[in-house]
């Protein structure tokens, strides 16, 4: 086997292993375990600094199958029925554009999946949230502005929807940051299980830092077009790790297409959906 063939084969196998680890089988055996997060044995580390999330944090690999959404509206039921999530339809049958061609996960999905590395950087008028996975980042504006109106509307100056939406934040107290996000591109899903959202979905993040080394996040979704009431999408605990170096953890379209062509699609032909 020449070096080029070996490199290609190695890349495809790595993609295959990545999807194997994110499959429903892995979850059925007790859920993900994350070496860095689970073995980071540190105490509280003293009081939390006031109004400061700055630095790097480690969390779980994923909690994106934990949410139990409420009843869906008729529109929500229709949209959900059109989605074919990978855990049920397998990689060959899914229409999840992230799983097929590495489209952006979007918000809030990227905040319930692959959280092994996340960092916050403070600027004079905003806080940047930096996710290791897919090297995704977004801005939380802290200058008192309102969320944009008429996102996706027909007016000439109506803002376009975004994969990661528009976010504004405020400090509720010295240790709690509340972030509101809307204007989400409705092509994305809330989780890998195919739960939809509308462009008008309103997502609230509540970051609480009870001490120096711990951070707790609760994510709540309010989307009356799709769900009959607001619900908690996820609750995540992070540990502070100031010397963490964020890895280049990317889903690469060219490698994904190689995997689908050589392994994923041939192996999935004729495989019925799981219940």
PDB file of N, CA, C and O in Angstrom, residues 8-40:
ATOM      1  N   UNK A   8      -5.160   7.950   3.040  1.00  0.00           N
ATOM      2  CA  UNK A   8      -6.599   8.007   2.789  1.00  0.00           C
ATOM      3  C   UNK A   8      -7.334   6.973   3.628  1.00  0.00           C
ATOM      4  O   UNK A   8      -8.353   7.268   4.248  1.00  0.00           O
ATOM      5  N   UNK A   9      -6.794   5.757   3.677  1.00  0.00           N
ATOM      6  CA  UNK A   9      -7.443   4.709   4.444  1.00  0.00           C
ATOM      7  C   UNK A   9      -7.481   5.066   5.925  1.00  0.00           C
ATOM      8  O   UNK A   9      -8.503   4.892   6.600  1.00  0.00           O
ATOM      9  N   UNK A  10      -6.380   5.601   6.437  1.00  0.00           N
ATOM     10  CA  UNK A  10      -6.327   5.993   7.854  1.00  0.00           C
ATOM     11  C   UNK A  10      -7.355   7.073   8.160  1.00  0.00           C
ATOM     12  O   UNK A  10      -8.055   7.015   9.167  1.00  0.00           O
ATOM     13  N   UNK A  11      -7.470   8.064   7.257  1.00  0.00           N
ATOM     14  CA  UNK A  11      -8.442   9.135   7.482  1.00  0.00           C
ATOM     15  C   UNK A  11      -9.861   8.622   7.509  1.00  0.00           C
ATOM     16  O   UNK A  11     -10.670   9.015   8.342  1.00  0.00           O
ATOM     17  N   UNK A  12     -10.172   7.718   6.587  1.00  0.00           N
ATOM     18  CA  UNK A  12     -11.520   7.158   6.536  1.00  0.00           C
ATOM     19  C   UNK A  12     -11.829   6.350   7.778  1.00  0.00           C
ATOM     20  O   UNK A  12     -12.922   6.448   8.354  1.00  0.00           O
ATOM     21  N   UNK A  13     -10.886   5.553   8.244  1.00  0.00           N
ATOM     22  CA  UNK A  13     -11.098   4.753   9.446  1.00  0.00           C
ATOM     23  C   UNK A  13     -11.314   5.645  10.660  1.00  0.00           C
ATOM     24  O   UNK A  13     -12.159   5.372  11.524  1.00  0.00           O
ATOM     25  N   UNK A  14     -10.572   6.756  10.748  1.00  0.00           N
ATOM     26  CA  UNK A  14     -10.756   7.671  11.879  1.00  0.00           C
ATOM     27  C   UNK A  14     -12.151   8.263  11.869  1.00  0.00           C
ATOM     28  O   UNK A  14     -12.779   8.424  12.913  1.00  0.00           O
ATOM     29  N   UNK A  15     -12.664   8.610  10.691  1.00  0.00           N
ATOM     30  CA  UNK A  15     -14.032   9.128  10.599  1.00  0.00           C
ATOM     31  C   UNK A  15     -15.020   8.060  11.043  1.00  0.00           C
ATOM     32  O   UNK A  15     -15.966   8.318  11.790  1.00  0.00           O
ATOM     33  N   UNK A  16     -14.800   6.830  10.586  1.00  0.00           N
ATOM     34  CA  UNK A  16     -15.689   5.734  10.960  1.00  0.00           C
ATOM     35  C   UNK A  16     -15.719   5.542  12.465  1.00  0.00           C
ATOM     36  O   UNK A  16     -16.786   5.402  13.069  1.00  0.00           O
ATOM     37  N   UNK A  17     -14.554   5.593  13.107  1.00  0.00           N
ATOM     38  CA  UNK A  17     -14.503   5.427  14.557  1.00  0.00           C
ATOM     39  C   UNK A  17     -15.209   6.572  15.264  1.00  0.00           C
ATOM     40  O   UNK A  17     -15.870   6.382  16.284  1.00  0.00           O
ATOM     41  N   UNK A  18     -15.078   7.779  14.705  1.00  0.00           N
ATOM     42  CA  UNK A  18     -15.757   8.929  15.308  1.00  0.00           C
ATOM     43  C   UNK A  18     -17.260   8.740  15.316  1.00  0.00           C
ATOM     44  O   UNK A  18     -17.935   8.986  16.318  1.00  0.00           O
ATOM     45  N   UNK A  19     -17.808   8.260  14.199  1.00  0.00           N
ATOM     46  CA  UNK A  19     -19.257   8.054  14.144  1.00  0.00           C
ATOM     47  C   UNK A  19     -19.678   6.858  14.966  1.00  0.00           C
ATOM     48  O   UNK A  19     -20.768   6.839  15.532  1.00  0.00           O
ATOM     49  N   UNK A  20     -18.819   5.854  15.074  1.00  0.00           N
ATOM     50  CA  UNK A  20     -19.142   4.715  15.921  1.00  0.00           C
ATOM     51  C   UNK A  20     -19.282   5.163  17.366  1.00  0.00           C
ATOM     52  O   UNK A  20     -20.199   4.776  18.081  1.00  0.00           O
ATOM     53  N   UNK A  21     -18.387   6.037  17.808  1.00  0.00           N
ATOM     54  CA  UNK A  21     -18.431   6.509  19.182  1.00  0.00           C
ATOM     55  C   UNK A  21     -19.652   7.368  19.441  1.00  0.00           C
ATOM     56  O   UNK A  21     -20.123   7.473  20.570  1.00  0.00           O
ATOM     57  N   UNK A  22     -20.191   8.008  18.398  1.00  0.00           N
ATOM     58  CA  UNK A  22     -21.360   8.870  18.596  1.00  0.00           C
ATOM     59  C   UNK A  22     -22.665   8.152  18.275  1.00  0.00           C
ATOM     60  O   UNK A  22     -23.716   8.767  18.189  1.00  0.00           O
ATOM     61  N   UNK A  23     -22.610   6.845  18.125  1.00  0.00           N
ATOM     62  CA  UNK A  23     -23.815   6.097  17.763  1.00  0.00           C
ATOM     63  C   UNK A  23     -24.679   5.812  18.971  1.00  0.00           C
ATOM     64  O   UNK A  23     -24.266   5.942  20.113  1.00  0.00           O
ATOM     65  N   UNK A  24     -25.913   5.365  18.695  1.00  0.00           N
ATOM     66  CA  UNK A  24     -26.828   5.019  19.780  1.00  0.00           C
ATOM     67  C   UNK A  24     -26.320   3.816  20.554  1.00  0.00           C
ATOM     68  O   UNK A  24     -26.653   3.647  21.730  1.00  0.00           O
ATOM     69  N   UNK A  25     -25.502   2.953  19.928  1.00  0.00           N
ATOM     70  CA  UNK A  25     -24.953   1.802  20.633  1.00  0.00           C
ATOM     71  C   UNK A  25     -24.078   2.259  21.785  1.00  0.00           C
ATOM     72  O   UNK A  25     -24.139   1.733  22.899  1.00  0.00           O
ATOM     73  N   UNK A  26     -23.261   3.263  21.520  1.00  0.00           N
ATOM     74  CA  UNK A  26     -22.388   3.755  22.587  1.00  0.00           C
ATOM     75  C   UNK A  26     -23.199   4.273  23.757  1.00  0.00           C
ATOM     76  O   UNK A  26     -22.853   4.050  24.919  1.00  0.00           O
ATOM     77  N   UNK A  27     -24.306   4.948  23.451  1.00  0.00           N
ATOM     78  CA  UNK A  27     -25.149   5.462  24.526  1.00  0.00           C
ATOM     79  C   UNK A  27     -25.815   4.329  25.296  1.00  0.00           C
ATOM     80  O   UNK A  27     -25.955   4.394  26.505  1.00  0.00           O
ATOM     81  N   UNK A  28     -26.211   3.271  24.625  1.00  0.00           N
ATOM     82  CA  UNK A  28     -26.933   2.192  25.294  1.00  0.00           C
ATOM     83  C   UNK A  28     -26.058   1.435  26.275  1.00  0.00           C
ATOM     84  O   UNK A  28     -26.547   0.725  27.127  1.00  0.00           O
ATOM     85  N   UNK A  29     -24.750   1.615  26.168  1.00  0.00           N
ATOM     86  CA  UNK A  29     -23.844   0.932  27.071  1.00  0.00           C
ATOM     87  C   UNK A  29     -23.455   1.796  28.271  1.00  0.00           C
ATOM     88  O   UNK A  29     -22.474   1.523  28.933  1.00  0.00           O
ATOM     89  N   UNK A  30     -24.228   2.812  28.537  1.00  0.00           N
ATOM     90  CA  UNK A  30     -24.000   3.588  29.751  1.00  0.00           C
ATOM     91  C   UNK A  30     -23.625   5.033  29.516  1.00  0.00           C
ATOM     92  O   UNK A  30     -23.310   5.752  30.453  1.00  0.00           O
ATOM     93  N   UNK A  31     -23.625   5.478  28.263  1.00  0.00           N
ATOM     94  CA  UNK A  31     -23.331   6.864  27.984  1.00  0.00           C
ATOM     95  C   UNK A  31     -21.846   7.114  27.808  1.00  0.00           C
ATOM     96  O   UNK A  31     -21.003   6.258  28.041  1.00  0.00           O
ATOM     97  N   UNK A  32     -21.540   8.308  27.349  1.00  0.00           N
ATOM     98  CA  UNK A  32     -20.156   8.666  27.106  1.00  0.00           C
ATOM     99  C   UNK A  32     -19.408   8.892  28.411  1.00  0.00           C
ATOM    100  O   UNK A  32     -19.950   9.406  29.379  1.00  0.00           O
ATOM    101  N   UNK A  33     -18.143   8.532  28.391  1.00  0.00           N
ATOM    102  CA  UNK A  33     -17.246   8.900  29.485  1.00  0.00           C
ATOM    103  C   UNK A  33     -16.115   9.709  28.867  1.00  0.00           C
ATOM    104  O   UNK A  33     -15.609   9.379  27.795  1.00  0.00           O
ATOM    105  N   UNK A  34     -15.707  10.747  29.538  1.00  0.00           N
ATOM    106  CA  UNK A  34     -14.678  11.627  29.011  1.00  0.00           C
ATOM    107  C   UNK A  34     -13.488  11.626  29.961  1.00  0.00           C
ATOM    108  O   UNK A  34     -13.600  12.030  31.105  1.00  0.00           O
ATOM    109  N   UNK A  35     -12.373  11.160  29.492  1.00  0.00           N
ATOM    110  CA  UNK A  35     -11.211  10.994  30.364  1.00  0.00           C
ATOM    111  C   UNK A  35     -10.809  12.298  31.030  1.00  0.00           C
ATOM    112  O   UNK A  35     -10.604  12.360  32.236  1.00  0.00           O
ATOM    113  N   UNK A  36     -10.686  13.363  30.254  1.00  0.00           N
ATOM    114  CA  UNK A  36     -10.226  14.631  30.795  1.00  0.00           C
ATOM    115  C   UNK A  36     -11.186  15.159  31.869  1.00  0.00           C
ATOM    116  O   UNK A  36     -10.778  15.527  32.965  1.00  0.00           O
ATOM    117  N   UNK A  37     -12.488  15.165  31.553  1.00  0.00           N
ATOM    118  CA  UNK A  37     -13.470  15.706  32.488  1.00  0.00           C
ATOM    119  C   UNK A  37     -13.619  14.821  33.716  1.00  0.00           C
ATOM    120  O   UNK A  37     -13.629  15.295  34.849  1.00  0.00           O
ATOM    121  N   UNK A  38     -13.732  13.514  33.510  1.00  0.00           N
ATOM    122  CA  UNK A  38     -13.992  12.603  34.613  1.00  0.00           C
ATOM    123  C   UNK A  38     -12.804  12.449  35.559  1.00  0.00           C
ATOM    124  O   UNK A  38     -12.978  12.166  36.737  1.00  0.00           O
ATOM    125  N   UNK A  39     -11.597  12.635  35.020  1.00  0.00           N
ATOM    126  CA  UNK A  39     -10.406  12.438  35.846  1.00  0.00           C
ATOM    127  C   UNK A  39      -9.818  13.742  36.381  1.00  0.00           C
ATOM    128  O   UNK A  39      -8.816  13.718  37.098  1.00  0.00           O
ATOM    129  N   UNK A  40     -10.443  14.866  36.043  1.00  0.00           N
ATOM    130  CA  UNK A  40      -9.949  16.143  36.524  1.00  0.00           C
ATOM    131  C   UNK A  40     -10.408  16.322  37.965  1.00  0.00           C
ATOM    132  O   UNK A  40     -11.485  16.854  38.247  1.00  0.00           O
TER     133      UNK A  40
END
